[in-house]
Amino acid sequence: MPLHHELPIRVNVLCTTRTLRVLMIRRPDGDAWELPGGMVPAGASVAETGVEVLAARTGYRRTIDSGLSFSLETDERGAVRELSYVLDGGITEGIPTEAIELKPGCRWAPMAELRKLAPVVQYAIIASGRSAAFPLLTNGDFAARAPSRLRTA
């Protein structure tokens, strides 16, 4: 019987403002801030997982249908261990009024404060500024809405 191997897929969501703020969450270790994100459950849509992760981690809801960057994460031997996406959570004029009541541990951070971002996030910020998003397709088409499989524990 053949073994079935699944490639872990991580999503992070980049939400920005024209006033150069980025929606960030405090890392569980409390040391730094990062983009809201999580793992895509087996069989789930990347886009829908991005919507669910953003809402679960921050309380902020956005429609997501495109990506800004992706990276194959490899081990020291070059074997692929994870696929990582940064999804486009959109650009707003200022801090959205519906996002004022964020969950604890979330904030709209000035971009100038961001330090040591992963290259996949740096490229996503550049792509966002250039309006260079790519569509998120499942089986060659925009993903149909499926029941949530996200575990937020």
mmCIF file with all atom_site columns, C-alpha atoms in Angstrom:
data_model
loop_
_atom_site.group_PDB
_atom_site.id
_atom_site.type_symbol
_atom_site.label_atom_id
_atom_site.label_alt_id
_atom_site.label_comp_id
_atom_site.label_asym_id
_atom_site.label_entity_id
_atom_site.label_seq_id
_atom_site.pdbx_PDB_ins_code
_atom_site.Cartn_x
_atom_site.Cartn_y
_atom_site.Cartn_z
_atom_site.occupancy
_atom_site.B_iso_or_equiv
_atom_site.pdbx_formal_charge
_atom_site.auth_seq_id
_atom_site.auth_comp_id
_atom_site.auth_asym_id
_atom_site.auth_atom_id
_atom_site.pdbx_PDB_model_num
ATOM 1   C CA . MET A 1 1   ? 0.000   0.000  0.000   1.00 0.00 ? 1   MET A CA 1
ATOM 2   C CA . PRO A 1 2   ? 1.538   3.360  -1.028  1.00 0.00 ? 2   PRO A CA 1
ATOM 3   C CA . LEU A 1 3   ? 2.209   5.935  1.658   1.00 0.00 ? 3   LEU A CA 1
ATOM 4   C CA . HIS A 1 4   ? 0.313   9.207  1.444   1.00 0.00 ? 4   HIS A CA 1
ATOM 5   C CA . HIS A 1 5   ? 2.397   12.299 2.231   1.00 0.00 ? 5   HIS A CA 1
ATOM 6   C CA . GLU A 1 6   ? 0.829   15.717 2.601   1.00 0.00 ? 6   GLU A CA 1
ATOM 7   C CA . LEU A 1 7   ? 2.817   18.898 2.157   1.00 0.00 ? 7   LEU A CA 1
ATOM 8   C CA . PRO A 1 8   ? 2.044   21.298 5.025   1.00 0.00 ? 8   PRO A CA 1
ATOM 9   C CA . ILE A 1 9   ? 0.703   24.616 3.756   1.00 0.00 ? 9   ILE A CA 1
ATOM 10  C CA . ARG A 1 10  ? 0.996   27.797 5.838   1.00 0.00 ? 10  ARG A CA 1
ATOM 11  C CA . VAL A 1 11  ? -0.922  31.009 5.157   1.00 0.00 ? 11  VAL A CA 1
ATOM 12  C CA . ASN A 1 12  ? -0.314  34.497 6.480   1.00 0.00 ? 12  ASN A CA 1
ATOM 13  C CA . VAL A 1 13  ? -2.532  37.460 5.635   1.00 0.00 ? 13  VAL A CA 1
ATOM 14  C CA . LEU A 1 14  ? -1.170  40.920 4.808   1.00 0.00 ? 14  LEU A CA 1
ATOM 15  C CA . CYS A 1 15  ? -3.673  43.710 5.567   1.00 0.00 ? 15  CYS A CA 1
ATOM 16  C CA . THR A 1 16  ? -2.304  47.226 5.061   1.00 0.00 ? 16  THR A CA 1
ATOM 17  C CA . THR A 1 17  ? -3.412  50.841 4.948   1.00 0.00 ? 17  THR A CA 1
ATOM 18  C CA . ARG A 1 18  ? -2.415  53.658 2.624   1.00 0.00 ? 18  ARG A CA 1
ATOM 19  C CA . THR A 1 19  ? -1.108  55.344 5.794   1.00 0.00 ? 19  THR A CA 1
ATOM 20  C CA . LEU A 1 20  ? 1.558   52.579 5.953   1.00 0.00 ? 20  LEU A CA 1
ATOM 21  C CA . ARG A 1 21  ? 0.175   50.429 8.748   1.00 0.00 ? 21  ARG A CA 1
ATOM 22  C CA . VAL A 1 22  ? 0.103   46.630 8.842   1.00 0.00 ? 22  VAL A CA 1
ATOM 23  C CA . LEU A 1 23  ? -2.240  44.416 10.870  1.00 0.00 ? 23  LEU A CA 1
ATOM 24  C CA . MET A 1 24  ? -0.028  42.356 13.182  1.00 0.00 ? 24  MET A CA 1
ATOM 25  C CA . ILE A 1 25  ? -0.473  39.862 16.023  1.00 0.00 ? 25  ILE A CA 1
ATOM 26  C CA . ARG A 1 26  ? 1.849   39.245 18.937  1.00 0.00 ? 26  ARG A CA 1
ATOM 27  C CA . ARG A 1 27  ? 3.685   35.934 18.662  1.00 0.00 ? 27  ARG A CA 1
ATOM 28  C CA . PRO A 1 28  ? 2.740   33.341 21.287  1.00 0.00 ? 28  PRO A CA 1
ATOM 29  C CA . ASP A 1 29  ? 6.177   33.709 22.912  1.00 0.00 ? 29  ASP A CA 1
ATOM 30  C CA . GLY A 1 30  ? 5.392   37.441 23.305  1.00 0.00 ? 30  GLY A CA 1
ATOM 31  C CA . ASP A 1 31  ? 8.745   38.432 21.833  1.00 0.00 ? 31  ASP A CA 1
ATOM 32  C CA . ALA A 1 32  ? 7.727   39.866 18.482  1.00 0.00 ? 32  ALA A CA 1
ATOM 33  C CA . TRP A 1 33  ? 4.888   40.715 16.129  1.00 0.00 ? 33  TRP A CA 1
ATOM 34  C CA . GLU A 1 34  ? 3.931   38.765 12.998  1.00 0.00 ? 34  GLU A CA 1
ATOM 35  C CA . LEU A 1 35  ? 1.257   38.625 10.322  1.00 0.00 ? 35  LEU A CA 1
ATOM 36  C CA . PRO A 1 36  ? -1.889  36.697 11.289  1.00 0.00 ? 36  PRO A CA 1
ATOM 37  C CA . GLY A 1 37  ? -1.586  33.161 9.977   1.00 0.00 ? 37  GLY A CA 1
ATOM 38  C CA . GLY A 1 38  ? -1.951  29.440 10.444  1.00 0.00 ? 38  GLY A CA 1
ATOM 39  C CA . MET A 1 39  ? -1.828  26.056 8.760   1.00 0.00 ? 39  MET A CA 1
ATOM 40  C CA . VAL A 1 40  ? -4.243  24.989 6.012   1.00 0.00 ? 40  VAL A CA 1
ATOM 41  C CA . PRO A 1 41  ? -6.090  21.825 7.054   1.00 0.00 ? 41  PRO A CA 1
ATOM 42  C CA . ALA A 1 42  ? -5.955  18.899 4.606   1.00 0.00 ? 42  ALA A CA 1
ATOM 43  C CA . GLY A 1 43  ? -8.544  19.352 1.868   1.00 0.00 ? 43  GLY A CA 1
ATOM 44  C CA . ALA A 1 44  ? -9.301  22.991 2.783   1.00 0.00 ? 44  ALA A CA 1
ATOM 45  C CA . SER A 1 45  ? -9.078  26.007 0.488   1.00 0.00 ? 45  SER A CA 1
ATOM 46  C CA . VAL A 1 46  ? -6.059  28.295 0.911   1.00 0.00 ? 46  VAL A CA 1
ATOM 47  C CA . ALA A 1 47  ? -8.233  31.409 0.416   1.00 0.00 ? 47  ALA A CA 1
ATOM 48  C CA . GLU A 1 48  ? -10.984 30.318 2.803   1.00 0.00 ? 48  GLU A CA 1
ATOM 49  C CA . THR A 1 49  ? -8.412  29.318 5.419   1.00 0.00 ? 49  THR A CA 1
ATOM 50  C CA . GLY A 1 50  ? -6.905  32.801 5.109   1.00 0.00 ? 50  GLY A CA 1
ATOM 51  C CA . VAL A 1 51  ? -10.325 34.388 5.776   1.00 0.00 ? 51  VAL A CA 1
ATOM 52  C CA . GLU A 1 52  ? -10.926 32.106 8.764   1.00 0.00 ? 52  GLU A CA 1
ATOM 53  C CA . VAL A 1 53  ? -7.443  32.518 10.250  1.00 0.00 ? 53  VAL A CA 1
ATOM 54  C CA . LEU A 1 54  ? -7.630  36.314 9.954   1.00 0.00 ? 54  LEU A CA 1
ATOM 55  C CA . ALA A 1 55  ? -11.018 36.425 11.697  1.00 0.00 ? 55  ALA A CA 1
ATOM 56  C CA . ALA A 1 56  ? -10.040 33.892 14.394  1.00 0.00 ? 56  ALA A CA 1
ATOM 57  C CA . ARG A 1 57  ? -6.738  35.576 15.259  1.00 0.00 ? 57  ARG A CA 1
ATOM 58  C CA . THR A 1 58  ? -7.755  39.251 14.961  1.00 0.00 ? 58  THR A CA 1
ATOM 59  C CA . GLY A 1 59  ? -11.547 39.587 14.784  1.00 0.00 ? 59  GLY A CA 1
ATOM 60  C CA . TYR A 1 60  ? -11.125 41.347 11.416  1.00 0.00 ? 60  TYR A CA 1
ATOM 61  C CA . ARG A 1 61  ? -13.002 39.967 8.390   1.00 0.00 ? 61  ARG A CA 1
ATOM 62  C CA . ARG A 1 62  ? -11.843 40.409 4.804   1.00 0.00 ? 62  ARG A CA 1
ATOM 63  C CA . THR A 1 63  ? -12.578 38.645 1.542   1.00 0.00 ? 63  THR A CA 1
ATOM 64  C CA . ILE A 1 64  ? -9.431  36.959 0.241   1.00 0.00 ? 64  ILE A CA 1
ATOM 65  C CA . ASP A 1 65  ? -9.064  35.687 -3.313  1.00 0.00 ? 65  ASP A CA 1
ATOM 66  C CA . SER A 1 66  ? -5.455  36.416 -4.198  1.00 0.00 ? 66  SER A CA 1
ATOM 67  C CA . GLY A 1 67  ? -1.919  35.880 -3.001  1.00 0.00 ? 67  GLY A CA 1
ATOM 68  C CA . LEU A 1 68  ? 1.053   38.221 -2.898  1.00 0.00 ? 68  LEU A CA 1
ATOM 69  C CA . SER A 1 69  ? 3.964   35.799 -2.491  1.00 0.00 ? 69  SER A CA 1
ATOM 70  C CA . PHE A 1 70  ? 4.715   32.161 -1.832  1.00 0.00 ? 70  PHE A CA 1
ATOM 71  C CA . SER A 1 71  ? 7.765   30.151 -0.915  1.00 0.00 ? 71  SER A CA 1
ATOM 72  C CA . LEU A 1 72  ? 8.800   26.529 -0.822  1.00 0.00 ? 72  LEU A CA 1
ATOM 73  C CA . GLU A 1 73  ? 10.457  26.044 2.563   1.00 0.00 ? 73  GLU A CA 1
ATOM 74  C CA . THR A 1 74  ? 13.209  23.422 2.423   1.00 0.00 ? 74  THR A CA 1
ATOM 75  C CA . ASP A 1 75  ? 15.377  21.587 4.908   1.00 0.00 ? 75  ASP A CA 1
ATOM 76  C CA . GLU A 1 76  ? 19.186  21.568 4.868   1.00 0.00 ? 76  GLU A CA 1
ATOM 77  C CA . ARG A 1 77  ? 19.158  18.798 2.212   1.00 0.00 ? 77  ARG A CA 1
ATOM 78  C CA . GLY A 1 78  ? 16.854  20.780 -0.082  1.00 0.00 ? 78  GLY A CA 1
ATOM 79  C CA . ALA A 1 79  ? 13.773  18.619 0.529   1.00 0.00 ? 79  ALA A CA 1
ATOM 80  C CA . VAL A 1 80  ? 10.547  20.635 0.531   1.00 0.00 ? 80  VAL A CA 1
ATOM 81  C CA . ARG A 1 81  ? 9.021   20.658 4.012   1.00 0.00 ? 81  ARG A CA 1
ATOM 82  C CA . GLU A 1 82  ? 6.341   23.379 3.699   1.00 0.00 ? 82  GLU A CA 1
ATOM 83  C CA . LEU A 1 83  ? 4.607   25.672 1.226   1.00 0.00 ? 83  LEU A CA 1
ATOM 84  C CA . SER A 1 84  ? 4.123   29.168 2.629   1.00 0.00 ? 84  SER A CA 1
ATOM 85  C CA . TYR A 1 85  ? 1.736   31.787 1.179   1.00 0.00 ? 85  TYR A CA 1
ATOM 86  C CA . VAL A 1 86  ? 1.220   35.446 2.045   1.00 0.00 ? 86  VAL A CA 1
ATOM 87  C CA . LEU A 1 87  ? -2.348  36.303 1.054   1.00 0.00 ? 87  LEU A CA 1
ATOM 88  C CA . ASP A 1 88  ? -3.716  39.702 0.068   1.00 0.00 ? 88  ASP A CA 1
ATOM 89  C CA . GLY A 1 89  ? -5.956  41.034 2.840   1.00 0.00 ? 89  GLY A CA 1
ATOM 90  C CA . GLY A 1 90  ? -6.314  44.313 0.977   1.00 0.00 ? 90  GLY A CA 1
ATOM 91  C CA . ILE A 1 91  ? -5.289  47.927 1.354   1.00 0.00 ? 91  ILE A CA 1
ATOM 92  C CA . THR A 1 92  ? -7.590  50.431 3.052   1.00 0.00 ? 92  THR A CA 1
ATOM 93  C CA . GLU A 1 93  ? -7.324  54.226 3.177   1.00 0.00 ? 93  GLU A CA 1
ATOM 94  C CA . GLY A 1 94  ? -6.779  54.230 6.938   1.00 0.00 ? 94  GLY A CA 1
ATOM 95  C CA . ILE A 1 95  ? -7.401  51.913 9.851   1.00 0.00 ? 95  ILE A CA 1
ATOM 96  C CA . PRO A 1 96  ? -10.832 50.433 9.085   1.00 0.00 ? 96  PRO A CA 1
ATOM 97  C CA . THR A 1 97  ? -13.581 51.479 11.499  1.00 0.00 ? 97  THR A CA 1
ATOM 98  C CA . GLU A 1 98  ? -14.749 47.862 11.727  1.00 0.00 ? 98  GLU A CA 1
ATOM 99  C CA . ALA A 1 99  ? -11.232 46.910 12.836  1.00 0.00 ? 99  ALA A CA 1
ATOM 100 C CA . ILE A 1 100 ? -11.043 49.277 15.808  1.00 0.00 ? 100 ILE A CA 1
ATOM 101 C CA . GLU A 1 101 ? -12.145 46.535 18.231  1.00 0.00 ? 101 GLU A CA 1
ATOM 102 C CA . LEU A 1 102 ? -9.413  44.010 17.493  1.00 0.00 ? 102 LEU A CA 1
ATOM 103 C CA . LYS A 1 103 ? -8.780  41.006 19.698  1.00 0.00 ? 103 LYS A CA 1
ATOM 104 C CA . PRO A 1 104 ? -6.142  41.388 22.419  1.00 0.00 ? 104 PRO A CA 1
ATOM 105 C CA . GLY A 1 105 ? -2.618  40.970 21.063  1.00 0.00 ? 105 GLY A CA 1
ATOM 106 C CA . CYS A 1 106 ? -3.433  42.632 17.708  1.00 0.00 ? 106 CYS A CA 1
ATOM 107 C CA . ARG A 1 107 ? -2.572  46.066 16.398  1.00 0.00 ? 107 ARG A CA 1
ATOM 108 C CA . TRP A 1 108 ? -2.130  48.171 13.275  1.00 0.00 ? 108 TRP A CA 1
ATOM 109 C CA . ALA A 1 109 ? 1.651   48.631 13.444  1.00 0.00 ? 109 ALA A CA 1
ATOM 110 C CA . PRO A 1 110 ? 3.528   51.318 11.511  1.00 0.00 ? 110 PRO A CA 1
ATOM 111 C CA . MET A 1 111 ? 5.551   49.707 8.719   1.00 0.00 ? 111 MET A CA 1
ATOM 112 C CA . ALA A 1 112 ? 8.581   51.632 9.963   1.00 0.00 ? 112 ALA A CA 1
ATOM 113 C CA . GLU A 1 113 ? 8.536   49.471 13.123  1.00 0.00 ? 113 GLU A CA 1
ATOM 114 C CA . LEU A 1 114 ? 8.697   46.182 11.264  1.00 0.00 ? 114 LEU A CA 1
ATOM 115 C CA . ARG A 1 115 ? 12.020  44.446 11.730  1.00 0.00 ? 115 ARG A CA 1
ATOM 116 C CA . LYS A 1 116 ? 13.509  41.233 10.399  1.00 0.00 ? 116 LYS A CA 1
ATOM 117 C CA . LEU A 1 117 ? 10.554  40.087 8.337   1.00 0.00 ? 117 LEU A CA 1
ATOM 118 C CA . ALA A 1 118 ? 10.807  36.785 6.516   1.00 0.00 ? 118 ALA A CA 1
ATOM 119 C CA . PRO A 1 119 ? 11.691  37.258 2.832   1.00 0.00 ? 119 PRO A CA 1
ATOM 120 C CA . VAL A 1 120 ? 8.287   35.873 1.760   1.00 0.00 ? 120 VAL A CA 1
ATOM 121 C CA . VAL A 1 121 ? 6.653   38.724 3.754   1.00 0.00 ? 121 VAL A CA 1
ATOM 122 C CA . GLN A 1 122 ? 9.069   41.344 2.391   1.00 0.00 ? 122 GLN A CA 1
ATOM 123 C CA . TYR A 1 123 ? 8.202   40.316 -1.161  1.00 0.00 ? 123 TYR A CA 1
ATOM 124 C CA . ALA A 1 124 ? 4.492   40.369 -0.310  1.00 0.00 ? 124 ALA A CA 1
ATOM 125 C CA . ILE A 1 125 ? 4.766   43.988 0.874   1.00 0.00 ? 125 ILE A CA 1
ATOM 126 C CA . ILE A 1 126 ? 6.538   44.914 -2.376  1.00 0.00 ? 126 ILE A CA 1
ATOM 127 C CA . ALA A 1 127 ? 3.916   43.049 -4.445  1.00 0.00 ? 127 ALA A CA 1
ATOM 128 C CA . SER A 1 128 ? 1.103   44.759 -2.549  1.00 0.00 ? 128 SER A CA 1
ATOM 129 C CA . GLY A 1 129 ? 2.582   48.184 -3.270  1.00 0.00 ? 129 GLY A CA 1
ATOM 130 C CA . ARG A 1 130 ? 2.794   47.293 -6.959  1.00 0.00 ? 130 ARG A CA 1
ATOM 131 C CA . SER A 1 131 ? -0.708  45.742 -7.088  1.00 0.00 ? 131 SER A CA 1
ATOM 132 C CA . ALA A 1 132 ? 0.971   42.515 -8.228  1.00 0.00 ? 132 ALA A CA 1
ATOM 133 C CA . ALA A 1 133 ? -1.292  39.881 -6.693  1.00 0.00 ? 133 ALA A CA 1
ATOM 134 C CA . PHE A 1 134 ? -1.976  36.457 -8.207  1.00 0.00 ? 134 PHE A CA 1
ATOM 135 C CA . PRO A 1 135 ? -5.288  34.547 -8.110  1.00 0.00 ? 135 PRO A CA 1
ATOM 136 C CA . LEU A 1 136 ? -5.748  31.693 -5.628  1.00 0.00 ? 136 LEU A CA 1
ATOM 137 C CA . LEU A 1 137 ? -7.147  28.804 -7.638  1.00 0.00 ? 137 LEU A CA 1
ATOM 138 C CA . THR A 1 138 ? -8.153  25.319 -6.550  1.00 0.00 ? 138 THR A CA 1
ATOM 139 C CA . ASN A 1 139 ? -8.235  22.716 -9.306  1.00 0.00 ? 139 ASN A CA 1
ATOM 140 C CA . GLY A 1 140 ? -7.834  25.518 -11.832 1.00 0.00 ? 140 GLY A CA 1
ATOM 141 C CA . ASP A 1 141 ? -10.779 27.580 -10.611 1.00 0.00 ? 141 ASP A CA 1
ATOM 142 C CA . PHE A 1 142 ? -11.639 29.971 -7.782  1.00 0.00 ? 142 PHE A CA 1
ATOM 143 C CA . ALA A 1 143 ? -12.324 27.865 -4.700  1.00 0.00 ? 143 ALA A CA 1
ATOM 144 C CA . ALA A 1 144 ? -15.883 27.087 -3.800  1.00 0.00 ? 144 ALA A CA 1
ATOM 145 C CA . ARG A 1 145 ? -16.842 27.853 -0.214  1.00 0.00 ? 145 ARG A CA 1
ATOM 146 C CA . ALA A 1 146 ? -16.443 24.717 1.865   1.00 0.00 ? 146 ALA A CA 1
ATOM 147 C CA . PRO A 1 147 ? -17.331 24.058 5.495   1.00 0.00 ? 147 PRO A CA 1
ATOM 148 C CA . SER A 1 148 ? -14.705 25.323 7.908   1.00 0.00 ? 148 SER A CA 1
ATOM 149 C CA . ARG A 1 149 ? -12.020 22.847 8.935   1.00 0.00 ? 149 ARG A CA 1
ATOM 150 C CA . LEU A 1 150 ? -9.932  25.385 10.826  1.00 0.00 ? 150 LEU A CA 1
ATOM 151 C CA . ARG A 1 151 ? -8.824  24.466 14.329  1.00 0.00 ? 151 ARG A CA 1
ATOM 152 C CA . THR A 1 152 ? -7.924  27.561 16.327  1.00 0.00 ? 152 THR A CA 1
ATOM 153 C CA . ALA A 1 153 ? -6.714  25.885 19.508  1.00 0.00 ? 153 ALA A CA 1
#
